[in-house]
Amino acid sequence: MRPIAKKGFTLSVLIYAVLHFIHYFHANSWTEALLPIAGLFSLVFAFGVLPLRKLQLQTFLAVTAIGVLAATSQNFWQDLASAFVQMKSLIALLLIVPMISWVLREEPYIEEIMSFGNKWLNKSQTFYAGLMGMTQIISHFLLFGVVPMMYRFIDSFLKDHKDEAWENYKGTAILRGFALSTMWVISIPSFIFAVGAMDAVLWKSMLLGLGAAIAGTLLSVAFATADEKRYGKDFSAVLTNEIDKAVANSRNAGRWNRDVAEFVFLFISLFGTIFILHEWTGADFLVVIPLVILVWTFLYFLLKRRTGSYAREAAIYYREGVSKQAQQFSILLAAGLLIYALNQSAVGDYVIGAMNYLTGHVPFLNLLFLIPFIVIFLGFIGLGPLPVIVLVTGVLESAVLPFPPELIVLAVTSGSVISIILSPFVMPVIILSSVNGLSGIRNGLRFNLKFAIAFYIMIQIFVQTLLYFWS
């Protein structure tokens, strides 16, 4: 029964995505009618693919949404159909973005970048900052898949160093690096969805997020340096020795590194094309990004004369990769149902009203102080970064808030950063724990709590200062 459900889920999601693109460029009655049906089948088949223990959240969200719609809707079936297409652009994006990782598997780009940067990476502080920066760059291509990939790479690089001090050093750099990427990386679905939902200006949101990520990286380096002293270690000596070995094994001799140059070209060509097409056509970023990725990935394999590899990757993704995302897709579909239901009711207004009441009775407090805590709370009850951002911004977009939308995006994504590095129940921490063997509590709360507190204070000073001058 489960193999049939996997095939049904894969086919339903693919049809859902194709119908979304057709409807976006050529809206008509039949795509409008078929989209919610495909969404319904995707959710139903996901329940057949996943074990019961992975269906609790989706069930809760879907049942709550149906209950809210039943109590408040004037036209239940029409509203239910509309709710099933709430997440269509996000699901299409998530379906296609993993294709970028096929490119990274073709050449040893990361190893060569580390070898190329040997002169700057031979100190523990610069290596840590470089590891965080590289994690944020690679997250453009792999999303949270960057966590196990970067850990395995660094663990093989430092294979003889596995005590708690080194695991703290490796794990926090990768986890914090990925978390900070959710504040500015355009291909991170939670970030681009928040920008779209709040109707923020993308370049302003990216610039603010990048500034916060750079500041967060410097703050993290300071904490890593303090941890190195606390553990009584000299990481720099070990790193210098290992980097010398990596340089000796590099396939690019001399000052020119072909793999690094190729990676830079790939990065610029992909994201430059996305920005150019968006500005030229005015199309939604959530539509432009997946379509550019489709063409860009195919052209990479075509120009490399590796179309056979492309066909193999596509076949594996169709057979196994799509169904592996059943949990994520089903949570998004169910979250879309709830967002639509809440926006149709007055629940969002009550939430905003309650926060306004609190801020009205506490001096110097405003909603931008509180929004990150909502995201953090939802992270600790098991909601991942994407569903949390979807739910929070889905409620906030229906409210009239007296703040620049870019600052709201910054506040929401800062909460996502803290949730990612602290909660033992979100996917990045779970994945990190599975590869380094430490508990979620240790990888999350124990290693990152002090940093999270300092990061929240730093971001709030930044946000409130910007708000003062913005006003």
XYZ file of C-alpha atoms in Angstrom:
471
model
C 0.000 0.000 0.000
C 2.814 2.399 0.893
C 4.548 2.138 -2.552
C 1.237 3.086 -4.192
C 0.893 6.042 -1.814
C 4.461 7.175 -2.639
C 3.766 7.109 -6.375
C 0.425 8.849 -5.842
C 2.036 11.538 -3.713
C 4.849 12.162 -6.195
C 2.447 12.405 -9.136
C -0.012 14.622 -7.237
C 2.688 17.091 -6.118
C 4.166 17.285 -9.616
C 0.722 17.954 -11.116
C 0.074 20.531 -8.373
C 3.309 22.386 -9.252
C 2.738 22.247 -13.019
C -0.840 23.499 -12.625
C 0.451 26.337 -10.432
C 2.812 27.574 -13.153
C 0.169 27.211 -15.873
C -2.367 29.079 -13.745
C 0.136 31.845 -12.964
C 0.865 32.598 -16.625
C -2.487 31.565 -18.123
C -5.234 31.574 -15.505
C -8.389 29.754 -16.524
C -11.298 27.937 -14.950
C -9.943 24.406 -15.387
C -6.590 25.088 -13.677
C -8.491 26.913 -10.933
C -10.676 23.835 -10.438
C -7.882 21.243 -10.665
C -5.361 22.948 -8.342
C -7.258 22.338 -5.057
C -8.008 18.758 -6.164
C -4.292 18.120 -6.710
C -3.575 19.719 -3.327
C -6.146 17.486 -1.640
C -4.721 14.340 -3.239
C -1.194 15.397 -2.249
C -2.250 15.698 1.392
C -4.214 12.425 1.340
C -1.364 10.470 -0.246
C 1.110 12.026 2.237
C -0.932 10.466 5.026
C -0.416 7.119 3.306
C 3.339 7.643 2.933
C 4.192 8.821 6.451
C 4.085 6.804 9.698
C 1.575 7.923 12.335
C 4.226 9.535 14.538
C 5.027 11.983 11.710
C 1.407 12.934 11.081
C 0.459 14.503 14.399
C 1.232 18.106 13.441
C -0.449 17.931 10.039
C -3.532 16.349 11.584
C -3.746 19.035 14.264
C -3.349 21.879 11.749
C -5.834 20.412 9.250
C -8.484 19.549 11.846
C -8.161 22.989 13.466
C -8.466 24.686 10.070
C -11.554 22.692 9.104
C -13.092 23.463 12.499
C -12.456 27.195 12.103
C -13.848 27.190 8.558
C -16.915 25.202 9.611
C -17.612 27.728 12.360
C -16.946 30.927 10.413
C -17.243 30.304 6.661
C -20.247 31.411 4.626
C -19.296 29.029 1.812
C -17.371 26.133 3.345
C -16.481 24.148 0.201
C -15.377 27.166 -1.777
C -13.218 28.388 1.101
C -11.747 24.909 1.572
C -10.792 24.803 -2.111
C -9.163 28.239 -1.807
C -7.289 27.099 1.294
C -5.735 24.156 -0.578
C -3.998 26.532 -3.013
C -2.666 28.883 -0.319
C 0.804 27.293 -0.429
C 1.013 26.504 -4.163
C 3.961 28.791 -4.951
C 5.931 27.682 -1.903
C 5.448 23.972 -2.625
C 6.488 24.474 -6.261
C 9.621 26.263 -5.029
C 10.475 23.501 -2.538
C 9.932 20.858 -5.194
C 12.495 22.402 -7.552
C 15.157 23.979 -5.277
C 16.763 20.586 -4.367
C 17.826 20.271 -8.013
C 20.601 22.790 -7.304
C 22.320 20.202 -5.132
C 22.829 18.008 -8.212
C 25.337 20.587 -9.453
C 27.354 20.581 -6.216
C 27.771 16.819 -6.421
C 29.504 17.038 -9.799
C 32.765 18.722 -8.715
C 34.700 19.131 -5.399
C 33.839 22.826 -5.155
C 33.795 23.054 -1.355
C 37.088 21.229 -0.864
C 38.767 23.464 -3.423
C 37.364 26.633 -1.841
C 38.786 25.577 1.525
C 42.136 24.821 -0.099
C 42.119 28.120 -1.994
C 41.458 30.104 1.207
C 44.248 28.459 3.186
C 46.082 31.742 3.895
C 43.017 33.229 5.584
C 41.722 30.107 7.334
C 44.739 29.036 9.406
C 43.521 30.728 12.606
C 40.671 29.333 14.667
C 38.718 32.619 14.532
C 39.022 33.106 10.761
C 38.342 29.414 10.097
C 35.202 29.586 12.246
C 34.005 32.732 10.459
C 34.863 31.168 7.103
C 32.942 28.000 7.999
C 29.887 30.059 8.957
C 30.174 32.114 5.770
C 30.590 29.035 3.593
C 27.555 27.433 5.242
C 25.485 30.496 4.360
C 26.725 30.469 0.756
C 26.105 26.750 0.283
C 22.644 27.092 1.874
C 21.680 28.980 -1.308
C 21.974 25.601 -3.005
C 21.121 23.002 -0.350
C 18.784 24.745 2.164
C 18.973 22.853 5.484
C 20.676 19.994 3.635
C 23.784 22.135 4.117
C 23.908 21.042 7.786
C 24.801 17.334 7.269
C 26.824 18.055 4.123
C 29.053 20.676 5.784
C 29.367 18.620 8.953
C 30.502 15.522 7.042
C 33.014 17.612 5.101
C 34.465 19.282 8.211
C 34.374 16.021 10.162
C 36.441 14.299 7.459
C 38.764 17.315 7.461
C 39.150 17.031 11.250
C 38.597 13.277 11.544
C 40.978 12.819 14.493
C 39.349 15.517 16.635
C 35.983 14.462 18.063
C 35.907 15.539 21.719
C 33.273 17.923 23.077
C 35.381 21.032 22.427
C 35.749 20.212 18.745
C 32.107 19.139 18.364
C 31.072 22.451 19.917
C 33.355 24.285 17.485
C 32.136 22.407 14.392
C 28.470 22.105 15.300
C 27.849 25.683 16.408
C 29.568 27.140 13.322
C 27.421 25.091 10.951
C 24.142 25.429 12.868
C 24.513 29.164 13.446
C 25.674 29.670 9.870
C 22.562 27.993 8.489
C 20.304 29.808 10.958
C 21.708 33.193 9.921
C 21.149 32.343 6.252
C 17.386 32.399 6.901
C 17.673 36.175 7.381
C 18.894 37.014 3.879
C 19.362 34.094 1.470
C 16.894 34.493 -1.394
C 16.465 30.763 -2.066
C 15.536 30.010 1.571
C 11.745 29.556 1.247
C 10.920 30.963 4.698
C 12.761 34.226 3.949
C 11.285 34.811 0.499
C 7.806 33.897 1.776
C 8.095 36.394 4.654
C 9.190 39.126 2.239
C 6.263 38.386 -0.057
C 3.694 38.051 2.728
C 4.660 41.359 4.333
C 4.965 43.076 0.934
C 8.507 44.158 1.828
C 11.113 45.423 -0.625
C 13.398 42.472 -1.332
C 16.730 44.294 -1.639
C 16.103 46.218 1.595
C 15.154 43.001 3.427
C 18.216 41.203 2.060
C 20.520 44.086 2.978
C 19.152 44.284 6.530
C 19.317 40.511 6.886
C 22.850 40.347 5.520
C 23.958 43.072 7.945
C 22.382 41.148 10.823
C 24.017 37.911 9.602
C 27.467 39.538 9.454
C 27.003 40.956 12.956
C 25.752 37.548 14.129
C 28.815 35.872 12.622
C 31.181 38.252 14.440
C 29.254 37.701 17.668
C 29.478 33.950 17.178
C 33.242 34.154 16.596
C 33.567 35.993 19.920
C 31.629 33.232 21.698
C 33.676 30.517 19.928
C 36.910 32.200 21.044
C 35.669 32.276 24.639
C 34.713 28.570 24.393
C 38.168 27.715 23.031
C 39.780 29.349 26.069
C 37.296 27.683 28.406
C 38.139 24.252 26.989
C 41.881 25.040 27.146
C 42.449 24.182 23.480
C 44.643 25.552 20.694
C 42.523 25.010 17.598
C 44.752 27.145 15.376
C 47.724 24.760 15.517
C 45.568 21.795 14.503
C 43.835 23.718 11.725
C 47.122 24.937 10.227
C 48.378 21.353 10.019
C 45.154 20.026 8.424
C 44.934 22.885 5.914
C 48.511 22.226 4.779
C 47.464 18.635 4.011
C 44.407 19.859 2.064
C 46.542 22.219 -0.027
C 48.929 19.375 -0.854
C 45.993 17.241 -2.063
C 44.364 19.993 -4.156
C 43.904 19.219 -7.855
C 44.548 22.892 -8.714
C 48.222 23.782 -8.422
C 49.338 27.407 -8.408
C 47.433 30.609 -7.660
C 44.602 30.041 -10.149
C 41.899 27.658 -8.942
C 39.567 26.646 -11.746
C 36.971 25.051 -9.437
C 36.675 28.161 -7.275
C 36.290 30.392 -10.343
C 33.649 28.040 -11.735
C 31.740 28.051 -8.447
C 31.748 31.870 -8.335
C 30.453 31.969 -11.915
C 27.713 29.457 -11.113
C 26.637 31.448 -8.058
C 26.505 34.769 -9.927
C 24.823 33.281 -12.995
C 22.066 31.652 -10.963
C 21.135 34.450 -8.596
C 21.980 37.233 -11.032
C 19.567 35.717 -13.556
C 16.860 35.512 -10.880
C 17.158 39.230 -10.061
C 17.363 40.302 -13.721
C 14.288 38.298 -14.745
C 12.322 39.545 -11.768
C 13.109 43.160 -12.602
C 12.538 42.643 -16.318
C 9.267 40.710 -16.140
C 7.859 41.835 -12.789
C 7.011 38.192 -12.028
C 6.764 37.004 -8.437
C 10.084 35.822 -6.967
C 8.399 32.583 -5.851
C 7.689 31.906 -9.526
C 10.944 33.208 -11.029
C 13.280 31.282 -8.680
C 12.090 27.708 -9.460
C 11.819 28.328 -13.211
C 15.354 29.770 -13.368
C 16.667 26.825 -11.336
C 15.052 24.357 -13.762
C 16.708 25.928 -16.809
C 20.021 26.714 -15.052
C 20.468 23.136 -13.789
C 19.736 21.623 -17.193
C 22.141 24.039 -18.915
C 24.908 23.151 -16.437
C 24.720 19.461 -17.291
C 24.275 20.212 -20.998
C 27.366 22.445 -21.172
C 29.355 19.916 -19.110
C 28.212 17.233 -21.561
C 26.822 15.191 -18.690
C 23.172 14.865 -19.714
C 23.351 11.212 -18.649
C 24.117 12.330 -15.081
C 21.206 14.785 -15.289
C 18.838 11.999 -16.382
C 20.049 9.736 -13.550
C 19.625 12.483 -10.944
C 16.141 13.296 -12.260
C 15.109 9.627 -12.196
C 16.354 9.168 -8.616
C 14.595 12.368 -7.538
C 11.334 11.223 -9.115
C 11.529 7.726 -7.606
C 12.737 8.663 -4.117
C 13.449 12.361 -3.590
C 9.950 13.811 -3.965
C 8.307 11.328 -1.591
C 11.002 12.010 1.025
C 9.561 15.519 1.288
C 6.074 14.244 2.100
C 6.287 15.427 5.706
C 7.379 18.948 4.773
C 4.852 19.308 1.952
C 1.961 17.953 4.015
C 2.782 20.323 6.898
C 2.775 23.249 4.472
C -0.536 22.202 2.908
C -2.087 21.853 6.367
C -0.543 25.152 7.500
C -1.995 26.793 4.388
C -5.434 25.526 5.371
C -5.037 27.030 8.849
C -3.676 30.367 7.606
C -6.578 30.770 5.204
C -9.072 29.827 7.922
C -7.539 32.250 10.438
C -7.477 35.074 7.897
C -11.136 34.442 7.112
C -11.958 34.678 10.817
C -11.059 37.357 13.351
C -8.455 35.234 15.181
C -5.517 37.151 13.681
C -7.023 40.435 14.852
C -7.414 39.031 18.371
C -3.743 37.949 18.450
C -2.558 41.365 17.297
C -4.982 43.036 19.711
C -3.625 41.017 22.638
C -0.036 41.981 21.767
C -1.052 45.613 21.361
C -2.699 45.493 24.790
C 0.513 44.152 26.323
C 2.723 46.713 24.611
C 0.322 49.485 25.653
C 0.825 48.643 29.323
C 4.597 48.093 29.298
C 6.743 51.193 28.652
C 9.133 51.109 25.673
C 7.696 47.758 24.488
C 6.398 47.300 20.944
C 5.374 44.386 18.728
C 8.840 44.054 17.230
C 10.095 42.992 20.673
C 7.430 40.265 20.930
C 7.285 38.814 17.407
C 10.536 36.783 17.774
C 9.166 35.077 20.893
C 6.124 33.807 18.989
C 8.455 32.204 16.438
C 10.679 30.749 19.182
C 7.676 29.313 21.053
C 6.317 27.620 17.937
C 9.783 26.176 17.277
C 9.840 24.582 20.708
C 6.533 22.801 20.115
C 7.966 21.134 17.007
C 7.204 23.496 14.127
C 10.153 23.898 11.755
C 11.437 27.277 10.479
C 9.327 27.278 7.313
C 5.907 26.396 8.799
C 6.562 28.839 11.661
C 7.323 31.719 9.280
C 4.341 30.756 7.141
C 1.967 30.772 10.124
C 3.291 33.937 11.772
C 3.560 36.066 8.632
C 0.283 34.594 7.393
C -1.435 36.090 10.442
C 0.588 39.326 10.434
C -0.110 40.089 6.761
C -3.825 40.405 7.516
C -3.184 43.001 10.228
C -2.369 46.675 9.820
C 0.938 47.223 11.615
C 2.588 50.642 12.076
C 6.060 49.385 11.196
C 8.090 49.213 7.982
C 7.544 45.715 6.518
C 11.307 45.162 6.212
C 11.685 45.526 9.996
C 8.843 43.060 10.554
C 10.639 40.580 8.278
C 13.860 41.165 10.248
C 12.077 40.608 13.576
C 10.381 37.426 12.344
C 13.549 35.943 10.840
C 15.588 36.782 13.962
C 13.119 34.656 15.909
C 13.630 31.908 13.355
C 17.419 32.065 13.889
C 17.009 31.589 17.636
C 14.465 28.809 17.173
C 16.793 26.934 14.788
C 19.832 27.036 17.079
C 17.983 26.276 20.333
C 15.038 23.953 19.746
C 15.904 20.230 19.845
C 12.649 19.555 17.951
C 13.428 21.324 14.652
C 14.993 19.576 11.675
C 18.437 21.318 11.581
C 19.222 20.338 15.202
C 17.790 16.841 14.705
C 19.958 16.347 11.601
C 23.072 17.690 13.334
C 22.485 15.367 16.291
C 22.114 12.407 13.924
C 25.537 13.043 12.360
C 27.605 14.117 15.392
C 26.048 11.763 17.939
C 25.279 14.441 20.549
C 21.834 15.041 21.993
C 19.524 17.731 20.661
C 19.613 19.455 24.039
C 23.413 19.692 23.920
C 23.622 20.765 20.264
C 20.849 23.274 20.837
C 20.293 24.755 24.264
C 23.588 23.883 25.943
C 25.892 25.086 23.167
C 23.834 28.066 21.985
C 21.721 29.550 24.798
C 24.117 32.358 25.765
C 24.719 33.214 22.123
C 20.954 33.260 21.463
C 20.337 35.723 24.315
C 23.138 38.012 23.132
C 21.908 37.737 19.526
C 18.347 38.699 20.495
C 19.590 41.758 22.406
C 21.885 42.781 19.542
C 19.149 42.437 16.903
C 16.606 44.313 19.017
C 19.036 47.213 19.501
C 19.521 47.204 15.721
C 15.778 46.982 14.966
C 14.681 49.587 17.504
C 17.411 51.988 16.364
C 16.346 51.583 12.752
C 12.716 52.069 13.757
C 13.597 55.318 15.556
C 15.338 56.774 12.500
C 12.871 55.211 10.021
C 10.006 56.961 11.814
